[in-house]
Amino acid sequence: MAKKPTSGSTSPVSRPASDPAARRVFVAPCARGLESVLLGELDDLGLEALQLLNGAVRFQGPLEHGYRALMWSRVASRVLVELVQGPAWDSQSLYDTVREIDWIQHADPDRTMAVDFVGRNDGIRHSGFGARRIKDAVCDSLRDRTGRRPGIDLKDPDLRLHAYLEGEELRLSVDLAGEPLHLRSGGVQGGRAPLKETLAAALLLLAGWPQAAQEGRPLVDPMCGSGTFLREGAAMARGDAPGLMRTTWGFHGWRGHHEAIWQQVVEAARSAAPQPVPPLFGFDADRDAIEVARHGLRAQGLQDVVSFAQAPLSVAEAPCDEPGMLVVNPPYGERIGDRDEADNLMGLLGDILRRRFLGWHAWILAGSPRMAKRLGLRPAQRIPVWNGRIECRWLEVPISAKPVARDV
Ligand SMILES: C[S@@+](CC[C@H](N)C(=O)[O-])C[C@H]1O[C@@H](n2cnc3c(N)ncnc32)[C@H](O)[C@@H]1O
């Protein structure tokens, strides 16, 4: 082990590999701003030692806990299982930390791998360099043991490692998800500027949709696009495990995977009793968007619980007598359409809500403070969330049950 000249070194902590009951460290990354929602979700799943990080939640437990998060989390973008935590102040100490791992227990020398590397420090200045050193350490280790080494496939590897360098410490993990978890069913998607499923789910959790659904309240999205809110909202209300839709997983290329334990998690998810789903409604001016939305619901076996209609916002009205929840992600102007149009649409949305959705509870994803102002309604909450690179506000807007004087 290379000694750091100044402050001395700590030894790498290599995590257990073969014993599924051994306690492990997991990290579930998520979009910035959603850490607390994710922590709440993982807590509800009964996971332990939860710790908020920047853009992630860490937890600890047996392998089954990691699998449970993988199967049930609607908000996490991946689930990583940590293999080692150790010093990495320069190229050699990074290499030595990675060599501590008994790689034959994790990687198949006849299959492919890739390393994602995040972070840098004075001794490791480029993520590409860090990734290469880790790859060297893994390949050298396997070649010494077997005479063979894994191939590199950056696009579709059998085993994806995730390296996170924080200061002079490396945390190296296996990505158990593979494809990111927002791809619920292998990526059957479409539509203009669709929300990621993980973000839509987090927004619905923040809005208290599971509780409203249990009370039988309806859900409306008047600009539903590809229907992400409705797909996530219906699946959440019925209690479907998002992981049941997927067929490929990162753990398939990991030698530490325990299929019997995974199958227990799959069986438990399959046997969860479906809950009654309240009525859901989707509208959009764009006929193609409605088709994409219908297709997505059909793919999830949820076509019967959502009613769709092609309709511009100007004719939107409450589709049922009982007030419910309205969620909407209007165009921001930055991504589709232009700013003035987007601002005018917010004004129209405010009018429509005030006059035709009496007593409803609206939640609006505003792409800028300007948009929020144009709504002309006072939000009870403005929750900061990131939609990709756009800093948004998730606005809670309770609508008064008192009628206003004249219709729009
Ligand atoms: C940002 S996209 C919504 C994306 C959606 N949340 C999803 O995940 O696919 C905004 C949607 O508003 C619709 N839209 C724009 N102007 C509209 C209007 N005047 N009336 C109804 N829908 C409109 C667009 O067709 C588009 O599908």
Tab-separated table of C-alpha atoms and ligand atoms in Angstrom:
chain	number	residue	atom	x	y	z
A	1	MET	CA	0.000	0.000	0.000
A	2	ALA	CA	1.437	3.399	-0.971
A	3	LYS	CA	1.876	5.603	2.085
A	4	LYS	CA	0.623	9.141	1.906
A	5	PRO	CA	3.576	11.353	2.902
A	6	THR	CA	1.647	13.818	5.081
A	7	SER	CA	-1.361	12.552	7.022
A	8	GLY	CA	-0.848	8.768	7.041
A	9	SER	CA	-3.342	6.250	5.700
A	10	THR	CA	-6.429	4.350	6.705
A	11	SER	CA	-6.883	0.752	5.577
A	12	PRO	CA	-9.485	-0.160	2.975
A	13	VAL	CA	-12.649	-1.725	4.359
A	14	SER	CA	-13.597	-4.529	2.015
A	15	ARG	CA	-17.258	-5.569	2.245
A	16	PRO	CA	-18.477	-9.181	2.465
A	17	ALA	CA	-19.198	-10.911	-0.807
A	18	SER	CA	-20.643	-14.383	-0.567
A	19	ASP	CA	-22.713	-14.404	2.649
A	20	PRO	CA	-26.142	-12.965	1.782
A	21	ALA	CA	-26.982	-12.437	5.460
A	22	ALA	CA	-23.914	-10.263	6.074
A	23	ARG	CA	-24.634	-6.585	6.613
A	24	ARG	CA	-23.762	-4.481	3.581
A	25	VAL	CA	-23.712	-0.822	2.675
A	26	PHE	CA	-26.071	0.286	-0.115
A	27	VAL	CA	-26.439	3.633	-1.846
A	28	ALA	CA	-29.562	4.671	-3.743
A	29	PRO	CA	-28.912	7.754	-5.902
A	30	CYS	CA	-31.792	10.055	-6.890
A	31	ALA	CA	-32.369	13.424	-8.561
A	32	ARG	CA	-31.211	16.418	-6.522
A	33	GLY	CA	-33.928	17.706	-4.208
A	34	LEU	CA	-35.616	14.304	-3.837
A	35	GLU	CA	-33.353	12.853	-1.125
A	36	SER	CA	-35.903	13.281	1.684
A	37	VAL	CA	-38.709	11.745	-0.369
A	38	LEU	CA	-36.478	8.784	-1.158
A	39	LEU	CA	-35.471	8.427	2.485
A	40	GLY	CA	-39.158	8.356	3.480
A	41	GLU	CA	-39.880	5.744	0.830
A	42	LEU	CA	-36.973	3.496	1.892
A	43	ASP	CA	-38.025	3.890	5.518
A	44	ASP	CA	-41.547	2.727	4.584
A	45	LEU	CA	-39.932	-0.323	2.975
A	46	GLY	CA	-38.444	-1.206	6.367
A	47	LEU	CA	-34.836	-0.504	5.355
A	48	GLU	CA	-32.340	0.438	8.050
A	49	ALA	CA	-29.590	2.873	9.040
A	50	LEU	CA	-30.811	5.406	6.505
A	51	GLN	CA	-28.532	8.350	5.882
A	52	LEU	CA	-29.201	11.388	3.687
A	53	LEU	CA	-26.432	12.204	1.201
A	54	ASN	CA	-26.245	14.797	-1.537
A	55	GLY	CA	-28.299	13.276	-4.361
A	56	ALA	CA	-28.590	9.855	-2.684
A	57	VAL	CA	-29.574	7.888	0.420
A	58	ARG	CA	-27.286	5.335	2.054
A	59	PHE	CA	-28.627	2.365	4.010
A	60	GLN	CA	-27.315	-0.865	5.524
A	61	GLY	CA	-28.612	-4.375	5.812
A	62	PRO	CA	-28.485	-7.862	4.315
A	63	LEU	CA	-28.561	-8.354	0.561
A	64	GLU	CA	-32.348	-8.763	0.656
A	65	HIS	CA	-32.655	-5.093	1.682
A	66	GLY	CA	-30.842	-3.969	-1.439
A	67	TYR	CA	-33.101	-6.185	-3.571
A	68	ARG	CA	-36.182	-4.830	-1.824
A	69	ALA	CA	-35.144	-1.252	-2.681
A	70	LEU	CA	-34.516	-2.333	-6.259
A	71	MET	CA	-37.953	-3.899	-6.566
A	72	TRP	CA	-40.018	-1.260	-4.761
A	73	SER	CA	-38.379	2.155	-4.919
A	74	ARG	CA	-40.196	4.495	-7.293
A	75	VAL	CA	-37.779	7.379	-6.642
A	76	ALA	CA	-34.241	5.905	-6.674
A	77	SER	CA	-32.435	6.028	-10.013
A	78	ARG	CA	-30.220	3.037	-9.120
A	79	VAL	CA	-29.236	0.866	-6.164
A	80	LEU	CA	-25.523	0.300	-5.562
A	81	VAL	CA	-23.928	-2.222	-3.218
A	82	GLU	CA	-20.595	-1.106	-1.830
A	83	LEU	CA	-17.561	-3.384	-2.216
A	84	VAL	CA	-14.854	-1.293	-0.657
A	85	GLN	CA	-14.217	1.990	1.035
A	86	GLY	CA	-10.611	3.082	1.255
A	87	PRO	CA	-7.826	5.562	0.595
A	88	ALA	CA	-7.290	6.987	-2.872
A	89	TRP	CA	-5.118	10.086	-2.690
A	90	ASP	CA	-3.156	9.114	-5.781
A	91	SER	CA	-3.002	6.558	-8.552
A	92	GLN	CA	-1.177	3.909	-6.491
A	93	SER	CA	-3.337	4.141	-3.372
A	94	LEU	CA	-6.451	3.982	-5.562
A	95	TYR	CA	-5.069	0.877	-7.276
A	96	ASP	CA	-4.122	-0.742	-3.951
A	97	THR	CA	-7.568	-0.120	-2.462
A	98	VAL	CA	-9.231	-1.784	-5.434
A	99	ARG	CA	-6.809	-4.745	-5.282
A	100	GLU	CA	-7.972	-5.421	-1.707
A	101	ILE	CA	-11.151	-6.888	-3.161
A	102	ASP	CA	-11.339	-10.586	-3.966
A	103	TRP	CA	-12.556	-9.937	-7.517
A	104	ILE	CA	-13.225	-13.544	-8.379
A	105	GLN	CA	-16.239	-13.295	-6.048
A	106	HIS	CA	-17.680	-10.364	-8.000
A	107	ALA	CA	-16.580	-10.341	-11.645
A	108	ASP	CA	-16.517	-13.026	-14.306
A	109	PRO	CA	-13.222	-12.838	-16.246
A	110	ASP	CA	-15.029	-14.068	-19.368
A	111	ARG	CA	-17.631	-11.297	-19.396
A	112	THR	CA	-17.537	-7.503	-19.800
A	113	MET	CA	-17.387	-4.613	-17.382
A	114	ALA	CA	-17.397	-0.804	-17.231
A	115	VAL	CA	-16.448	1.688	-14.529
A	116	ASP	CA	-18.336	4.943	-13.888
A	117	PHE	CA	-16.134	7.331	-11.964
A	118	VAL	CA	-17.312	10.466	-10.146
A	119	GLY	CA	-15.033	12.954	-8.376
A	120	ARG	CA	-11.395	14.037	-8.454
A	121	ASN	CA	-8.656	15.214	-6.129
A	122	ASP	CA	-5.065	16.469	-6.340
A	123	GLY	CA	-3.712	13.004	-7.131
A	124	ILE	CA	-6.524	11.839	-9.423
A	125	ARG	CA	-7.405	14.773	-11.609
A	126	HIS	CA	-9.544	13.152	-14.270
A	127	SER	CA	-12.446	10.777	-13.892
A	128	GLY	CA	-11.304	8.901	-17.030
A	129	PHE	CA	-7.917	8.263	-15.417
A	130	GLY	CA	-9.547	7.083	-12.176
A	131	ALA	CA	-11.808	4.706	-14.102
A	132	ARG	CA	-8.827	3.268	-16.020
A	133	ARG	CA	-6.839	2.610	-12.830
A	134	ILE	CA	-9.792	0.767	-11.313
A	135	LYS	CA	-10.209	-1.275	-14.467
A	136	ASP	CA	-6.448	-2.109	-14.376
A	137	ALA	CA	-6.684	-3.236	-10.745
A	138	VAL	CA	-9.706	-5.474	-11.430
A	139	CYS	CA	-8.165	-6.984	-14.578
A	140	ASP	CA	-4.741	-7.542	-12.954
A	141	SER	CA	-6.383	-9.211	-9.989
A	142	LEU	CA	-8.418	-11.570	-12.168
A	143	ARG	CA	-5.532	-12.322	-14.520
A	144	ASP	CA	-3.316	-13.279	-11.571
A	145	ARG	CA	-5.993	-15.694	-10.361
A	146	THR	CA	-7.352	-17.097	-13.618
A	147	GLY	CA	-5.078	-16.075	-16.473
A	148	ARG	CA	-8.044	-14.283	-18.053
A	149	ARG	CA	-9.459	-10.750	-17.780
A	150	PRO	CA	-12.872	-9.236	-18.490
A	151	GLY	CA	-13.496	-7.227	-21.645
A	152	ILE	CA	-14.538	-3.575	-21.498
A	153	ASP	CA	-17.942	-2.547	-22.812
A	154	LEU	CA	-18.845	1.021	-21.918
A	155	LYS	CA	-22.370	0.875	-23.365
A	156	ASP	CA	-23.816	-2.425	-22.266
A	157	PRO	CA	-21.474	-4.116	-19.785
A	158	ASP	CA	-22.349	-7.268	-17.851
A	159	LEU	CA	-20.966	-5.671	-14.682
A	160	ARG	CA	-21.117	-1.942	-14.049
A	161	LEU	CA	-18.952	-0.580	-11.238
A	162	HIS	CA	-19.573	2.813	-9.738
A	163	ALA	CA	-16.663	4.678	-8.172
A	164	TYR	CA	-17.218	7.710	-5.993
A	165	LEU	CA	-14.204	9.723	-4.896
A	166	GLU	CA	-14.846	12.017	-1.963
A	167	GLY	CA	-11.739	13.901	-0.921
A	168	GLU	CA	-9.093	11.211	-0.580
A	169	GLU	CA	-11.492	8.342	-0.052
A	170	LEU	CA	-12.864	5.976	-2.643
A	171	ARG	CA	-16.164	4.131	-2.393
A	172	LEU	CA	-16.486	1.458	-5.045
A	173	SER	CA	-19.822	-0.261	-5.678
A	174	VAL	CA	-21.596	-2.636	-8.027
A	175	ASP	CA	-24.614	-1.154	-9.787
A	176	LEU	CA	-27.419	-3.647	-9.096
A	177	ALA	CA	-29.879	-1.868	-11.394
A	178	GLY	CA	-27.975	-1.736	-14.703
A	179	GLU	CA	-30.364	0.360	-16.799
A	180	PRO	CA	-31.552	3.281	-14.649
A	181	LEU	CA	-34.662	2.518	-12.634
A	182	HIS	CA	-36.852	5.163	-14.278
A	183	LEU	CA	-36.966	2.766	-17.242
A	184	ARG	CA	-39.710	0.714	-15.698
A	185	SER	CA	-40.318	-1.594	-18.624
A	186	GLY	CA	-37.161	-1.531	-20.693
A	187	GLY	CA	-37.796	1.934	-22.105
A	188	VAL	CA	-41.126	1.860	-24.005
A	189	GLN	CA	-41.444	5.628	-24.185
A	190	GLY	CA	-42.302	8.648	-26.301
A	191	GLY	CA	-43.868	12.094	-26.141
A	192	ARG	CA	-42.414	15.583	-25.966
A	193	ALA	CA	-40.416	16.518	-22.857
A	194	PRO	CA	-41.700	13.585	-20.772
A	195	LEU	CA	-40.981	13.562	-17.064
A	196	LYS	CA	-38.799	10.771	-15.757
A	197	GLU	CA	-40.917	8.181	-13.964
A	198	THR	CA	-38.776	8.578	-10.839
A	199	LEU	CA	-39.418	12.343	-10.730
A	200	ALA	CA	-43.160	11.961	-11.414
A	201	ALA	CA	-43.392	9.371	-8.626
A	202	ALA	CA	-41.517	11.622	-6.202
A	203	LEU	CA	-43.807	14.553	-7.030
A	204	LEU	CA	-46.882	12.387	-6.420
A	205	LEU	CA	-45.459	11.245	-3.079
A	206	LEU	CA	-44.767	14.875	-2.119
A	207	ALA	CA	-48.357	15.710	-3.072
A	208	GLY	CA	-49.700	12.986	-0.774
A	209	TRP	CA	-51.261	11.049	-3.669
A	210	PRO	CA	-51.085	7.579	-1.986
A	211	GLN	CA	-53.259	8.875	0.855
A	212	ALA	CA	-55.672	10.667	-1.521
A	213	ALA	CA	-55.922	7.483	-3.626
A	214	GLN	CA	-56.769	5.434	-0.545
A	215	GLU	CA	-59.572	7.897	0.143
A	216	GLY	CA	-60.839	7.243	-3.393
A	217	ARG	CA	-60.125	10.736	-4.714
A	218	PRO	CA	-59.796	11.212	-8.484
A	219	LEU	CA	-56.576	12.342	-10.198
A	220	VAL	CA	-56.500	14.653	-13.230
A	221	ASP	CA	-53.630	15.748	-15.463
A	222	PRO	CA	-54.951	18.336	-17.957
A	223	MET	CA	-51.684	18.446	-19.993
A	224	CYS	CA	-50.717	14.823	-19.558
A	225	GLY	CA	-48.322	14.419	-22.526
A	226	SER	CA	-47.089	10.820	-22.495
A	227	GLY	CA	-49.016	10.237	-19.261
A	228	THR	CA	-46.154	9.789	-16.800
A	229	PHE	CA	-48.089	11.156	-13.800
A	230	LEU	CA	-51.052	8.924	-14.658
A	231	ARG	CA	-48.952	5.780	-15.138
A	232	GLU	CA	-47.093	6.337	-11.900
A	233	GLY	CA	-50.240	7.478	-10.076
A	234	ALA	CA	-52.245	4.421	-11.154
A	235	ALA	CA	-49.413	1.984	-10.355
A	236	MET	CA	-48.885	3.616	-6.960
A	237	ALA	CA	-52.604	3.496	-6.126
A	238	ARG	CA	-52.858	-0.180	-7.105
A	239	GLY	CA	-49.686	-0.960	-5.152
A	240	ASP	CA	-47.758	-2.422	-8.124
A	241	ALA	CA	-44.051	-2.977	-7.532
A	242	PRO	CA	-42.222	-0.972	-10.233
A	243	GLY	CA	-39.494	-3.631	-10.458
A	244	LEU	CA	-41.899	-6.328	-11.644
A	245	MET	CA	-42.024	-4.632	-15.053
A	246	ARG	CA	-38.305	-5.060	-15.682
A	247	THR	CA	-36.507	-8.044	-17.110
A	248	THR	CA	-32.857	-6.966	-17.155
A	249	TRP	CA	-30.892	-6.063	-14.062
A	250	GLY	CA	-27.321	-5.078	-13.298
A	251	PHE	CA	-27.003	-7.901	-10.754
A	252	HIS	CA	-27.270	-10.492	-13.542
A	253	GLY	CA	-23.585	-9.842	-14.303
A	254	TRP	CA	-22.488	-9.806	-10.650
A	255	ARG	CA	-21.150	-13.003	-9.101
A	256	GLY	CA	-22.314	-11.914	-5.636
A	257	HIS	CA	-25.961	-12.092	-6.777
A	258	HIS	CA	-28.183	-14.622	-4.945
A	259	GLU	CA	-31.008	-15.640	-7.236
A	260	ALA	CA	-32.973	-17.444	-4.504
A	261	ILE	CA	-33.134	-14.280	-2.402
A	262	TRP	CA	-34.129	-12.195	-5.411
A	263	GLN	CA	-36.896	-14.697	-6.229
A	264	GLN	CA	-38.271	-14.318	-2.696
A	265	VAL	CA	-38.476	-10.567	-3.265
A	266	VAL	CA	-40.145	-11.134	-6.662
A	267	GLU	CA	-42.671	-13.560	-5.136
A	268	ALA	CA	-43.523	-11.179	-2.295
A	269	ALA	CA	-44.098	-8.373	-4.850
A	270	ARG	CA	-46.247	-10.630	-7.074
A	271	SER	CA	-48.413	-11.732	-4.212
A	272	ALA	CA	-49.119	-8.211	-2.877
A	273	ALA	CA	-52.898	-7.757	-3.105
A	274	PRO	CA	-53.891	-5.056	-5.634
A	275	GLN	CA	-55.603	-2.047	-4.054
A	276	PRO	CA	-58.682	-0.367	-5.555
A	277	VAL	CA	-57.706	2.442	-7.942
A	278	PRO	CA	-59.777	5.652	-7.990
A	279	PRO	CA	-60.659	7.223	-11.364
A	280	LEU	CA	-57.817	8.935	-13.232
A	281	PHE	CA	-58.199	11.353	-16.159
A	282	GLY	CA	-55.722	12.578	-18.765
A	283	PHE	CA	-56.184	15.378	-21.294
A	284	ASP	CA	-53.827	16.923	-23.801
A	285	ALA	CA	-54.184	19.104	-26.889
A	286	ASP	CA	-51.890	16.760	-28.819
A	287	ARG	CA	-53.514	13.607	-30.210
A	288	ASP	CA	-50.177	11.793	-30.607
A	289	ALA	CA	-49.339	12.417	-26.956
A	290	ILE	CA	-52.636	10.839	-25.926
A	291	GLU	CA	-51.831	7.787	-28.045
A	292	VAL	CA	-48.422	7.424	-26.396
A	293	ALA	CA	-50.063	7.783	-22.973
A	294	ARG	CA	-52.688	5.123	-23.779
A	295	HIS	CA	-49.991	2.775	-25.038
A	296	GLY	CA	-47.950	3.228	-21.833
A	297	LEU	CA	-50.956	2.474	-19.622
A	298	ARG	CA	-51.800	-0.600	-21.712
A	299	ALA	CA	-48.213	-1.871	-21.343
A	300	GLN	CA	-48.681	-1.748	-17.568
A	301	GLY	CA	-52.132	-3.359	-17.645
A	302	LEU	CA	-53.650	-0.124	-16.352
A	303	GLN	CA	-55.638	0.947	-19.420
A	304	ASP	CA	-59.018	0.469	-17.706
A	305	VAL	CA	-58.399	2.842	-14.825
A	306	VAL	CA	-57.499	5.971	-16.821
A	307	SER	CA	-59.840	7.911	-19.153
A	308	PHE	CA	-58.174	9.990	-21.851
A	309	ALA	CA	-59.494	12.712	-24.144
A	310	GLN	CA	-57.845	15.009	-26.631
A	311	ALA	CA	-58.767	18.508	-25.399
A	312	PRO	CA	-57.088	21.900	-25.116
A	313	LEU	CA	-56.690	23.364	-21.652
A	314	SER	CA	-59.217	26.099	-22.456
A	315	VAL	CA	-62.090	23.569	-22.337
A	316	ALA	CA	-60.830	21.608	-19.313
A	317	GLU	CA	-63.273	21.120	-16.489
A	318	ALA	CA	-63.583	18.897	-13.444
A	319	PRO	CA	-64.442	15.444	-14.820
A	320	CYS	CA	-66.392	14.375	-11.733
A	321	ASP	CA	-68.410	15.960	-8.927
A	322	GLU	CA	-66.123	14.981	-6.129
A	323	PRO	CA	-63.060	17.250	-5.845
A	324	GLY	CA	-59.754	15.455	-6.165
A	325	MET	CA	-56.113	16.096	-7.011
A	326	LEU	CA	-54.875	17.809	-10.164
A	327	VAL	CA	-51.219	17.445	-11.149
A	328	VAL	CA	-49.667	19.138	-14.136
A	329	ASN	CA	-46.338	19.738	-15.822
A	330	PRO	CA	-47.028	22.625	-18.230
A	331	PRO	CA	-44.525	23.457	-20.989
A	332	TYR	CA	-41.709	25.649	-19.619
A	333	GLY	CA	-40.938	27.589	-22.766
A	334	GLU	CA	-37.250	26.576	-22.463
A	335	ARG	CA	-37.829	23.123	-23.804
A	336	ILE	CA	-40.922	23.208	-25.985
A	337	GLY	CA	-42.915	26.178	-27.274
A	338	ASP	CA	-41.729	29.657	-26.391
A	339	ARG	CA	-41.740	31.643	-23.194
A	340	ASP	CA	-44.670	33.960	-23.853
A	341	GLU	CA	-46.844	31.060	-24.836
A	342	ALA	CA	-45.825	29.165	-21.711
A	343	ASP	CA	-46.530	32.197	-19.531
A	344	ASN	CA	-49.940	32.743	-21.115
A	345	LEU	CA	-50.772	29.094	-20.596
A	346	MET	CA	-50.007	29.467	-16.867
A	347	GLY	CA	-52.403	32.423	-16.729
A	348	LEU	CA	-55.075	30.323	-18.420
A	349	LEU	CA	-54.374	27.411	-16.050
A	350	GLY	CA	-54.836	29.713	-13.039
A	351	ASP	CA	-58.184	30.926	-14.404
A	352	ILE	CA	-59.408	27.437	-15.215
A	353	LEU	CA	-58.481	26.141	-11.767
A	354	ARG	CA	-60.114	29.048	-9.950
A	355	ARG	CA	-63.348	28.786	-11.903
A	356	ARG	CA	-63.830	25.128	-12.802
A	357	PHE	CA	-61.964	23.087	-10.198
A	358	LEU	CA	-63.649	24.388	-7.050
A	359	GLY	CA	-62.369	22.655	-3.926
A	360	TRP	CA	-59.684	20.677	-5.808
A	361	HIS	CA	-56.079	20.362	-4.712
A	362	ALA	CA	-53.691	21.339	-7.521
A	363	TRP	CA	-49.958	20.634	-7.772
A	364	ILE	CA	-48.104	22.397	-10.572
A	365	LEU	CA	-44.501	21.910	-11.721
A	366	ALA	CA	-43.378	25.449	-12.569
A	367	GLY	CA	-40.140	25.766	-14.535
A	368	SER	CA	-39.361	29.281	-13.252
A	369	PRO	CA	-40.495	31.863	-10.667
A	370	ARG	CA	-41.916	33.850	-13.613
A	371	MET	CA	-44.238	30.976	-14.511
A	372	ALA	CA	-45.310	30.581	-10.892
A	373	LYS	CA	-46.278	34.276	-10.769
A	374	ARG	CA	-48.302	34.051	-13.963
A	375	LEU	CA	-50.558	31.476	-12.345
A	376	GLY	CA	-52.222	34.246	-10.321
A	377	LEU	CA	-52.945	31.871	-7.415
A	378	ARG	CA	-51.129	31.823	-4.101
A	379	PRO	CA	-49.265	28.518	-3.521
A	380	ALA	CA	-49.378	27.008	-0.039
A	381	GLN	CA	-45.938	25.463	-0.709
A	382	ARG	CA	-43.117	25.915	-3.232
A	383	ILE	CA	-40.906	22.826	-3.121
A	384	PRO	CA	-37.602	23.104	-5.064
A	385	VAL	CA	-36.953	20.106	-7.354
A	386	TRP	CA	-34.708	19.548	-10.362
A	387	ASN	CA	-36.141	18.340	-13.639
A	388	GLY	CA	-32.864	17.436	-15.355
A	389	ARG	CA	-30.955	20.718	-15.427
A	390	ILE	CA	-33.996	22.904	-14.826
A	391	GLU	CA	-34.567	24.073	-11.279
A	392	CYS	CA	-38.325	23.916	-10.791
A	393	ARG	CA	-40.826	24.557	-8.045
A	394	TRP	CA	-43.500	22.015	-7.186
A	395	LEU	CA	-46.339	24.327	-6.252
A	396	GLU	CA	-49.129	23.214	-3.951
A	397	VAL	CA	-52.211	25.242	-4.833
A	398	PRO	CA	-55.390	24.500	-2.890
A	399	ILE	CA	-58.363	25.855	-4.853
A	400	SER	CA	-61.113	27.569	-2.959
A	401	ALA	CA	-64.493	25.816	-3.035
A	402	LYS	CA	-66.229	29.200	-3.467
A	403	PRO	CA	-67.331	29.969	-7.031
A	404	VAL	CA	-65.863	33.055	-8.730
A	405	ALA	CA	-68.146	35.552	-10.437
A	406	ARG	CA	-67.781	34.896	-14.161
A	407	ASP	CA	-66.505	32.008	-16.326
A	408	VAL	CA	-63.445	32.364	-18.581
B	1	LIG	C1	-44.083	19.246	-20.621
B	1	LIG	S1	-45.288	18.387	-21.528
B	1	LIG	C2	-45.992	17.306	-20.338
B	1	LIG	C3	-45.198	16.081	-20.229
B	1	LIG	C4	-45.841	15.029	-19.366
B	1	LIG	N1	-45.838	15.390	-17.971
B	1	LIG	C5	-45.112	13.704	-19.574
B	1	LIG	O1	-44.504	13.196	-18.647
B	1	LIG	O2	-45.108	13.216	-20.707
B	1	LIG	C6	-46.570	19.541	-21.721
B	1	LIG	C7	-47.772	19.025	-22.464
B	1	LIG	O3	-48.704	20.091	-22.547
B	1	LIG	C8	-49.432	19.932	-23.736
B	1	LIG	N2	-50.032	21.224	-24.057
B	1	LIG	C9	-49.431	22.360	-24.442
B	1	LIG	N3	-50.339	23.336	-24.623
B	1	LIG	C10	-51.541	22.803	-24.334
B	1	LIG	C11	-52.867	23.304	-24.293
B	1	LIG	N4	-53.124	24.560	-24.617
B	1	LIG	N5	-53.872	22.492	-23.933
B	1	LIG	C12	-53.597	21.191	-23.586
B	1	LIG	N6	-52.368	20.659	-23.608
B	1	LIG	C13	-51.356	21.448	-23.961
B	1	LIG	C14	-48.393	19.488	-24.754
B	1	LIG	O4	-49.009	18.810	-25.835
B	1	LIG	C15	-47.503	18.597	-23.897
B	1	LIG	O5	-47.885	17.245	-24.041
